[in-house]
DNA sequence: AGCCTGACCTAGG
DNA sequence: TCCTAGGCCAGGC
């Protein structure tokens, strides 16, 4: 991770998000050691579409569990469909029971170093 | 080569 | 309690 840039770190964390769980930009940014770089997390995740391997970018939402970037999935309901297919309930672009399915990399993942 | 922007978050007034 | 501003890394024009 240290060798890799901020982007690589984001990709690794997002790929490690368990199925049926969601994480937030801020949590990932904080995990990478830059709490105020949450904006770049969104950018990195956006760039994830260019990656060879599929990255569950739909599992990444903002701190209130809202599908802020759903419009970037090509279709308006693509992100919602993906989440619901994993058992996540989404209503009006907001993840229900967000507190329960929230996955914090800082707690669940080993430190990057 | 420099400026602008971007799927956000936190703090201060 | 709501609104405003600042900050971060990287890529595009």
Short mmCIF file of C-alpha atoms (C1' of nucleotides) in Angstrom, two decimals:
data_model
loop_
_atom_site.label_atom_id
_atom_site.label_comp_id
_atom_site.label_asym_id
_atom_site.label_seq_id
_atom_site.Cartn_x
_atom_site.Cartn_y
_atom_site.Cartn_z
CA UNK A 1 0.00 0.00 0.00
CA UNK A 2 2.78 2.37 0.82
CA UNK A 3 4.36 1.60 -2.50
CA UNK A 4 1.07 2.01 -4.23
CA UNK A 5 -0.59 5.38 -4.36
CA UNK A 6 -3.81 6.51 -2.82
CA UNK A 7 -5.75 4.96 -5.68
CA UNK A 8 -4.34 1.47 -5.21
CA UNK A 9 -5.14 1.63 -1.54
CA UNK A 10 -8.72 2.52 -2.32
CA UNK A 11 -9.00 -0.33 -4.80
CA UNK A 12 -7.66 -2.86 -2.32
CA UNK A 13 -10.00 -1.76 0.42
CA UNK A 14 -13.04 -1.72 -1.83
CA UNK A 15 -12.21 -5.17 -3.15
CA UNK A 16 -12.07 -6.42 0.44
CA UNK A 17 -15.56 -5.22 1.27
CA UNK A 18 -17.57 -8.35 2.09
CA UNK A 19 -20.62 -9.14 0.03
CA UNK A 20 -23.77 -7.70 1.51
CA UNK A 21 -21.86 -4.99 3.33
CA UNK A 22 -21.13 -1.36 2.46
CA UNK A 23 -18.44 1.14 3.33
CA UNK A 24 -18.02 4.87 3.10
CA UNK A 25 -15.60 7.22 1.37
CA UNK A 26 -14.60 8.82 4.63
CA UNK A 27 -13.88 5.47 6.29
CA UNK A 28 -11.65 4.41 3.43
CA UNK A 29 -9.91 7.77 3.39
CA UNK A 30 -9.30 7.55 7.11
CA UNK A 31 -8.02 4.01 6.73
CA UNK A 32 -5.49 5.25 4.19
CA UNK A 33 -4.34 7.93 6.62
CA UNK A 34 -5.97 10.89 4.91
CA UNK A 35 -9.29 11.61 6.61
CA UNK A 36 -9.80 14.71 4.54
CA UNK A 37 -9.14 13.01 1.25
CA UNK A 38 -12.56 11.47 1.01
CA UNK A 39 -13.16 13.28 -2.26
CA UNK A 40 -10.29 11.46 -3.89
CA UNK A 41 -11.74 8.15 -2.76
CA UNK A 42 -14.74 8.85 -4.92
CA UNK A 43 -12.44 9.70 -7.77
CA UNK A 44 -10.46 6.51 -7.35
CA UNK A 45 -13.61 4.42 -7.18
CA UNK A 46 -14.85 6.13 -10.30
CA UNK A 47 -11.65 5.17 -12.03
CA UNK A 48 -12.26 1.62 -10.87
CA UNK A 49 -14.39 1.10 -13.96
CA UNK A 50 -11.18 1.25 -15.96
CA UNK A 51 -9.61 -1.51 -13.90
CA UNK A 52 -9.35 -4.98 -15.37
CA UNK A 53 -10.74 -6.68 -12.30
CA UNK A 54 -14.26 -5.85 -11.22
CA UNK A 55 -14.41 -3.62 -8.19
CA UNK A 56 -17.59 -3.49 -6.09
CA UNK A 57 -17.82 0.27 -6.25
CA UNK A 58 -21.54 0.03 -5.58
CA UNK A 59 -20.71 -1.00 -2.01
CA UNK A 60 -19.16 2.38 -1.40
CA UNK A 61 -21.50 5.15 -0.35
CA UNK A 62 -21.27 8.40 1.55
CA UNK A 63 -21.44 8.66 5.32
CA UNK A 64 -25.24 8.72 5.42
CA UNK A 65 -25.58 5.66 3.22
CA UNK A 66 -26.76 7.52 0.19
CA UNK A 67 -25.96 6.36 -3.34
CA UNK A 68 -24.23 9.56 -4.27
CA UNK A 69 -22.53 8.07 -7.30
CA UNK A 70 -25.26 5.86 -8.65
CA UNK A 71 -25.51 8.04 -11.72
CA UNK A 72 -21.97 7.06 -12.64
CA UNK A 73 -22.88 3.42 -13.10
CA UNK A 74 -24.30 4.09 -16.50
CA UNK A 75 -27.84 3.35 -15.47
CA UNK A 76 -29.77 5.21 -12.84
CA UNK A 77 -30.78 2.02 -11.07
CA UNK A 78 -27.67 -0.02 -11.77
CA UNK A 79 -26.13 0.64 -8.38
CA UNK A 80 -29.38 -0.06 -6.61
CA UNK A 81 -29.86 -3.30 -8.53
CA UNK A 82 -26.37 -4.48 -7.62
CA UNK A 83 -26.87 -3.73 -3.95
CA UNK A 84 -30.26 -5.36 -3.81
CA UNK A 85 -28.89 -8.42 -5.57
CA UNK A 86 -26.51 -8.74 -2.63
CA UNK A 87 -29.30 -8.55 -0.09
CA UNK A 88 -28.91 -4.86 0.67
CA UNK A 89 -32.15 -2.96 0.90
CA UNK A 90 -32.08 0.34 -0.96
CA UNK A 91 -34.89 2.83 -0.88
CA UNK A 92 -34.91 6.22 -2.57
CA UNK A 93 -31.15 6.09 -3.19
CA UNK A 94 -30.53 5.37 0.46
CA UNK A 95 -29.26 2.18 2.04
CA UNK A 96 -31.62 0.87 4.70
CA UNK A 97 -30.12 -0.44 7.94
CA UNK A 98 -26.95 1.28 6.91
CA UNK A 99 -25.63 1.25 10.49
CA UNK A 100 -25.93 -2.54 10.58
CA UNK A 101 -24.29 -3.38 7.27
CA UNK A 102 -21.69 -0.66 7.49
CA UNK A 103 -18.21 -2.15 7.13
CA UNK A 104 -15.38 -0.09 8.58
CA UNK A 105 -11.96 -0.95 7.08
CA UNK A 106 -10.23 0.69 10.03
CA UNK A 107 -11.77 -1.89 12.33
CA UNK A 108 -12.05 -4.86 9.99
CA UNK A 109 -8.85 -4.56 8.01
CA UNK A 110 -5.18 -4.75 9.07
CA UNK A 111 -3.35 -1.46 9.10
CA UNK A 112 -1.91 -0.45 5.73
CA UNK A 113 1.54 0.72 6.73
"C1'" DA B 1 3.18 24.02 -17.21
"C1'" DG B 2 -0.67 25.84 -14.55
"C1'" DC B 3 -5.47 25.89 -13.22
"C1'" DC B 4 -9.74 23.49 -12.43
"C1'" DT B 5 -12.52 19.95 -10.99
"C1'" DG B 6 -14.24 15.79 -8.58
"C1'" DA B 7 -19.16 9.70 -6.28
"C1'" DC B 8 -16.85 13.78 0.39
"C1'" DC B 9 -16.05 14.87 5.32
"C1'" DT B 10 -15.27 17.76 9.43
"C1'" DA B 11 -15.14 21.89 11.84
"C1'" DG B 12 -16.37 26.58 12.83
"C1'" DG B 13 -19.73 30.56 13.02
"C1'" DT C 1 -29.36 23.68 14.47
"C1'" DC C 2 -28.31 25.08 9.67
"C1'" DC C 3 -25.06 27.01 6.52
"C1'" DT C 4 -20.25 28.04 4.77
"C1'" DA C 5 -15.60 27.08 3.93
"C1'" DG C 6 -11.41 24.45 3.82
"C1'" DG C 7 -8.70 20.41 2.73
"C1'" DC C 8 -6.92 16.42 0.39
"C1'" DC C 9 -4.47 13.54 -4.45
"C1'" DA C 10 -4.67 12.86 -9.11
"C1'" DG C 11 -6.09 13.60 -13.79
"C1'" DG C 12 -7.84 16.48 -17.63
"C1'" DC C 13 -7.84 20.75 -20.46
#
